[in-house]
Coordinates of C-alpha atoms in Angstrom, one line a residue:
M1 CA 33.2 -141.5 -53.7
T2 CA 33.3 -143.4 -57.0
S3 CA 35.5 -142.0 -59.7
H4 CA 34.2 -142.2 -63.3
T5 CA 36.3 -142.0 -66.5
L6 CA 35.4 -139.9 -69.5
A7 CA 34.8 -143.2 -71.4
E8 CA 32.1 -144.1 -68.9
T9 CA 30.6 -140.7 -69.3
E10 CA 30.5 -141.1 -73.1
A11 CA 28.3 -144.2 -72.7
V12 CA 25.6 -141.9 -71.5
S13 CA 26.3 -139.4 -74.3
Q14 CA 25.2 -141.9 -77.0
A15 CA 21.6 -141.3 -76.2
A16 CA 19.7 -138.8 -78.4
P17 CA 19.7 -135.2 -77.1
P18 CA 16.7 -134.4 -74.8
R19 CA 13.7 -132.6 -76.5
D20 CA 11.4 -131.4 -73.8
S21 CA 11.7 -130.2 -70.2
L22 CA 10.8 -133.6 -68.6
E23 CA 13.2 -135.5 -70.9
L24 CA 15.8 -132.9 -70.3
S25 CA 15.6 -133.3 -66.5
M26 CA 15.7 -137.1 -66.7
T27 CA 18.6 -137.2 -69.2
L28 CA 20.7 -134.7 -67.3
A29 CA 20.1 -136.5 -64.0
M30 CA 21.2 -139.8 -65.6
A31 CA 24.3 -138.1 -67.1
L32 CA 25.2 -136.5 -63.8
N33 CA 25.3 -139.9 -62.2
K34 CA 28.2 -140.6 -64.5
L35 CA 30.0 -137.3 -64.1
P36 CA 32.0 -136.2 -61.0
P37 CA 29.5 -134.4 -58.6
L38 CA 29.9 -130.7 -58.0
S39 CA 32.5 -130.2 -55.3
P40 CA 30.9 -129.5 -51.8
L41 CA 33.5 -126.7 -51.6
V42 CA 31.4 -124.6 -54.0
P43 CA 28.5 -123.8 -51.7
K44 CA 30.9 -123.3 -48.8
V45 CA 32.9 -120.7 -50.8
L46 CA 29.7 -119.0 -52.0
A47 CA 28.6 -118.8 -48.3
L48 CA 31.9 -117.2 -47.4
R49 CA 31.5 -114.6 -50.1
R50 CA 28.1 -113.7 -48.5
D51 CA 29.6 -113.4 -45.1
A52 CA 30.9 -109.9 -44.4
D53 CA 33.1 -111.2 -41.6
A54 CA 34.8 -114.0 -43.6
G55 CA 38.3 -113.5 -44.9
I56 CA 41.4 -115.3 -46.0
T57 CA 41.7 -117.4 -42.9
E58 CA 38.3 -118.9 -43.3
L59 CA 38.8 -119.5 -47.0
A60 CA 42.1 -121.2 -46.4
R61 CA 40.4 -123.5 -43.9
V62 CA 37.8 -124.5 -46.4
I63 CA 40.2 -125.0 -49.3
S64 CA 42.7 -127.0 -47.2
S65 CA 40.2 -129.9 -47.1
D66 CA 41.0 -130.5 -50.8
P67 CA 44.8 -131.0 -51.3
T68 CA 44.5 -131.0 -55.1
L69 CA 42.6 -127.7 -55.2
S70 CA 45.1 -126.3 -52.6
A71 CA 48.0 -127.2 -54.9
R72 CA 46.2 -125.6 -57.9
M73 CA 45.7 -122.3 -56.0
I74 CA 49.3 -122.2 -54.8
G75 CA 50.4 -122.9 -58.4
M76 CA 48.3 -120.1 -59.6
A77 CA 49.6 -117.7 -57.0
N78 CA 53.2 -118.6 -58.1
S79 CA 52.4 -118.2 -61.9
A80 CA 53.8 -115.4 -64.0
Q81 CA 50.6 -113.4 -63.8
F82 CA 50.5 -113.3 -60.0
A83 CA 54.0 -114.2 -58.7
G84 CA 55.8 -111.9 -56.3
V85 CA 59.4 -111.8 -55.3
H86 CA 59.4 -115.1 -53.5
P87 CA 57.6 -118.4 -54.3
L88 CA 54.9 -119.4 -51.9
M89 CA 54.3 -122.8 -50.3
R90 CA 51.3 -122.2 -47.9
I91 CA 47.7 -122.0 -49.0
Q92 CA 47.0 -119.0 -46.8
D93 CA 50.0 -117.1 -48.3
A94 CA 48.8 -118.0 -51.8
L95 CA 45.3 -116.7 -51.1
M96 CA 46.6 -113.4 -49.7
R97 CA 48.6 -112.9 -52.9
L98 CA 45.5 -113.6 -55.0
G99 CA 43.1 -111.6 -52.9
F100 CA 40.0 -112.9 -51.2
V101 CA 37.5 -112.1 -54.0
A102 CA 39.7 -113.3 -56.8
A103 CA 40.6 -116.5 -54.9
C104 CA 36.9 -117.3 -54.3
D105 CA 36.2 -116.8 -58.0
M106 CA 39.1 -119.1 -58.9
V107 CA 38.1 -121.8 -56.5
V108 CA 34.6 -121.9 -57.9
S109 CA 35.9 -121.9 -61.5
V110 CA 38.3 -124.8 -60.9
A111 CA 35.7 -126.8 -58.8
V112 CA 33.0 -126.4 -61.5
S113 CA 35.4 -127.4 -64.3
R114 CA 36.2 -130.7 -62.5
S115 CA 32.5 -131.6 -62.9
L116 CA 32.6 -131.3 -66.7
P117 CA 35.5 -133.5 -68.1
T118 CA 36.0 -133.2 -71.8
L119 CA 37.8 -135.0 -74.6
P120 CA 41.2 -133.6 -75.6
E121 CA 39.9 -132.4 -79.0
F122 CA 37.6 -129.9 -77.3
K123 CA 40.4 -128.3 -75.3
P124 CA 40.5 -125.1 -77.4
A125 CA 36.7 -124.6 -77.4
R126 CA 36.6 -125.3 -73.6
R127 CA 39.4 -122.8 -72.9
D128 CA 37.6 -120.1 -75.0
L129 CA 34.3 -120.8 -73.3
W130 CA 35.8 -120.5 -69.8
L131 CA 37.6 -117.2 -70.8
H132 CA 34.4 -115.8 -72.1
S133 CA 32.5 -116.9 -69.1
L134 CA 35.0 -115.4 -66.7
A135 CA 34.8 -112.1 -68.5
V136 CA 31.0 -112.1 -68.5
G137 CA 30.9 -112.9 -64.8
L138 CA 33.3 -110.1 -63.9
C139 CA 31.5 -107.6 -66.0
A140 CA 28.1 -108.7 -64.6
R141 CA 29.4 -108.1 -61.1
E142 CA 30.6 -104.6 -62.0
F143 CA 27.3 -103.7 -63.7
A144 CA 25.3 -105.0 -60.7
R145 CA 27.4 -102.8 -58.4
K146 CA 26.5 -99.7 -60.5
M147 CA 22.8 -100.4 -61.2
N148 CA 20.0 -98.8 -59.2
A149 CA 18.1 -102.1 -59.2
D150 CA 18.4 -104.5 -56.3
C151 CA 21.0 -106.9 -57.7
D152 CA 23.5 -108.8 -55.7
P153 CA 26.9 -108.4 -57.4
D154 CA 28.1 -111.8 -56.3
A155 CA 25.0 -113.5 -57.7
A156 CA 25.5 -111.5 -60.9
Y157 CA 29.1 -112.9 -61.1
L158 CA 28.0 -116.5 -60.5
A159 CA 25.2 -116.3 -63.0
G160 CA 27.4 -114.6 -65.5
F161 CA 30.2 -117.0 -65.0
L162 CA 27.8 -120.0 -65.5
H163 CA 25.7 -118.4 -68.2
D164 CA 27.2 -120.6 -71.0
I165 CA 27.7 -123.7 -68.8
G166 CA 25.1 -125.4 -71.2
Y167 CA 27.7 -125.4 -74.0
L168 CA 30.2 -127.1 -71.7
A169 CA 27.5 -129.6 -70.7
I170 CA 27.0 -130.4 -74.4
I171 CA 30.8 -130.8 -74.9
S172 CA 30.9 -133.2 -71.9
L173 CA 27.8 -135.2 -72.4
W174 CA 27.2 -135.2 -76.1
P175 CA 30.4 -135.0 -78.1
D176 CA 28.7 -135.7 -81.4
M177 CA 26.4 -132.8 -80.9
A178 CA 29.3 -130.6 -79.8
R179 CA 31.2 -131.4 -83.1
K180 CA 28.1 -130.5 -85.2
L181 CA 27.6 -127.3 -83.2
I182 CA 31.2 -126.2 -83.5
A183 CA 31.1 -127.0 -87.2
H184 CA 28.0 -124.8 -87.5
V185 CA 29.2 -121.8 -85.6
T186 CA 32.5 -121.7 -87.4
D187 CA 30.7 -121.7 -90.8
P188 CA 31.1 -118.2 -92.3
G189 CA 27.5 -118.4 -93.6
R190 CA 26.0 -119.3 -90.2
W191 CA 24.4 -115.9 -89.8
E192 CA 22.1 -116.6 -92.8
Q193 CA 21.0 -119.9 -91.4
P194 CA 18.1 -120.6 -89.0
D195 CA 18.5 -121.3 -85.3
Y196 CA 20.6 -124.5 -85.6
A197 CA 19.8 -125.9 -82.2
K198 CA 16.0 -125.5 -82.7
E199 CA 16.3 -126.9 -86.3
Q200 CA 18.0 -130.0 -84.8
G201 CA 15.4 -130.4 -82.1
W202 CA 17.9 -129.7 -79.4
P203 CA 17.3 -127.7 -76.2
T204 CA 18.9 -124.2 -76.0
H205 CA 22.2 -124.0 -74.2
G206 CA 20.5 -121.7 -71.7
A207 CA 17.9 -124.4 -70.8
L208 CA 20.7 -127.0 -70.5
G209 CA 22.7 -124.8 -68.3
G210 CA 19.8 -123.8 -66.1
E211 CA 18.7 -127.4 -65.6
L212 CA 22.3 -128.4 -64.8
C213 CA 22.6 -125.6 -62.2
K214 CA 19.2 -126.6 -60.7
L215 CA 20.4 -130.2 -60.3
W216 CA 23.5 -128.8 -58.6
R217 CA 21.1 -127.1 -56.2
L218 CA 22.3 -123.6 -56.9
P219 CA 19.9 -120.8 -55.9
D220 CA 16.8 -120.4 -57.9
E221 CA 17.7 -116.9 -59.1
I222 CA 20.9 -118.3 -60.6
W223 CA 19.5 -121.2 -62.6
L224 CA 16.5 -119.2 -63.7
A225 CA 18.7 -116.4 -65.0
I226 CA 20.9 -118.9 -66.9
W227 CA 17.9 -120.7 -68.3
D228 CA 16.6 -117.5 -69.9
H229 CA 19.8 -115.6 -70.7
D230 CA 20.0 -116.5 -74.4
R231 CA 16.5 -115.2 -74.9
L232 CA 16.9 -112.1 -72.7
V233 CA 20.0 -111.0 -74.6
T234 CA 17.8 -110.0 -77.5
D235 CA 14.5 -109.3 -75.7
N236 CA 15.3 -106.2 -73.7
T237 CA 11.8 -105.2 -72.7
T238 CA 11.8 -108.0 -70.0
L239 CA 15.2 -107.1 -68.5
C240 CA 15.6 -106.2 -64.9
G241 CA 18.0 -106.7 -62.0
L242 CA 20.1 -109.9 -62.4
D243 CA 18.9 -110.5 -66.0
A244 CA 20.0 -107.0 -67.1
A245 CA 23.4 -107.3 -65.5
I246 CA 24.0 -110.6 -67.4
A247 CA 22.6 -109.4 -70.7
L248 CA 24.7 -106.1 -70.6
A249 CA 27.8 -108.0 -69.6
H250 CA 27.3 -110.4 -72.4
R251 CA 27.2 -107.5 -74.9
A252 CA 30.1 -105.6 -73.2
V253 CA 32.5 -108.5 -73.7
D254 CA 32.0 -108.4 -77.5
G255 CA 35.1 -107.1 -79.2
V256 CA 37.3 -107.2 -76.1
L257 CA 37.7 -111.0 -76.1
P258 CA 37.3 -112.5 -79.6
L259 CA 37.0 -116.3 -79.4
S260 CA 39.4 -118.3 -81.6
N261 CA 36.7 -121.0 -82.1
D262 CA 33.7 -118.7 -81.9
V263 CA 31.7 -121.3 -80.1
V264 CA 29.5 -118.7 -78.2
W265 CA 26.5 -117.5 -80.2
R266 CA 26.4 -113.7 -79.7
P267 CA 23.7 -111.9 -81.8
T268 CA 24.4 -108.3 -82.5
H269 CA 22.3 -105.9 -80.4
A270 CA 22.4 -102.2 -79.6
L271 CA 24.2 -101.7 -76.4
G272 CA 22.5 -98.3 -75.9
T273 CA 19.2 -100.0 -75.5
L274 CA 20.6 -102.3 -72.8
L275 CA 22.2 -99.4 -71.0
D276 CA 18.8 -97.5 -71.0
V277 CA 17.0 -100.6 -69.6
A278 CA 19.7 -100.9 -66.8
G279 CA 19.5 -97.2 -66.1
L280 CA 23.3 -96.7 -66.8
A281 CA 25.2 -94.0 -68.6
P282 CA 27.4 -94.9 -71.6
A283 CA 30.4 -93.9 -69.5
V284 CA 29.8 -96.9 -67.3
L285 CA 30.2 -99.3 -70.2
D286 CA 33.5 -97.7 -71.1
E287 CA 34.6 -98.0 -67.5
V288 CA 33.7 -101.7 -67.3
R289 CA 35.3 -102.5 -70.6
S290 CA 38.5 -100.7 -69.5
Q291 CA 38.6 -102.8 -66.3
L292 CA 38.1 -105.9 -68.4
E293 CA 40.9 -105.0 -70.8
N294 CA 43.2 -104.6 -67.8
Q295 CA 42.4 -108.1 -66.6
V296 CA 42.6 -110.1 -69.8
E297 CA 46.0 -111.6 -69.2
R298 CA 45.1 -112.7 -65.7
M299 CA 41.8 -114.2 -66.9
A300 CA 43.5 -116.0 -69.7
A301 CA 45.9 -117.5 -67.1
V302 CA 42.9 -118.7 -65.1
A303 CA 41.2 -120.1 -68.1
D304 CA 44.3 -122.0 -69.1
S305 CA 44.4 -123.6 -65.6
I306 CA 40.8 -124.9 -65.5

């Protein structure tokens, strides 16, 4: 497999941002030929999560095929947030310490991040975006578990985790656009300005992320939810199932994890309306937020590592 440098990737980035769905598909396809492909471990790990009989042994067998990833997981298990009495050296022991579900989530996080290299200047924004994405994914999973609608919790996690992947695609593929976007969203007067991406003729980050996940051959329900999530967050009458879990998680994270660079656009909306659409009591929101607050330090450690 050919390895590509960030400098080579930037050569593709000099093209103007795509403006319609066909150009978007063609531009992203060309860019992905210059980026590292999505690790084949991702679909394997996702399949293990759907297998009720799978466990640590099967996960360790899959991860062991990637020495670099194995080392990252062992390092995470020995970090301050997870470390036990004794340091661990074997991948299976590390996965047992992390737990099956958390380990699967971390593997997918690290594997996806390797497909989106960025310039050093974007490290703070990238870290904040990953932290926000992890939080939305975890909250979406919890809301899906509690909703009456037929909504797969693991699908909700994956779609929630990847919901802002379009921003990371912008940072990786179009650094100049990323600089302008970051300058815009950190402007104190931005709330009085029109939709900046639309004004510039850019696709929404949801459309970018959805197209990227489609090219990665993720399930249709995932890339479709990501494509529409930025619209659905403020258009509650269309929410159901997976869409509702993501939209509600997106709102629930507000206030718990403020972003130092405020890259993520998060319009204010009544959480009560979202809860009504999802058929959930306000107490559920409080419970999910409490769980999130208890996991912030661990999520921050994961975000710092990817």
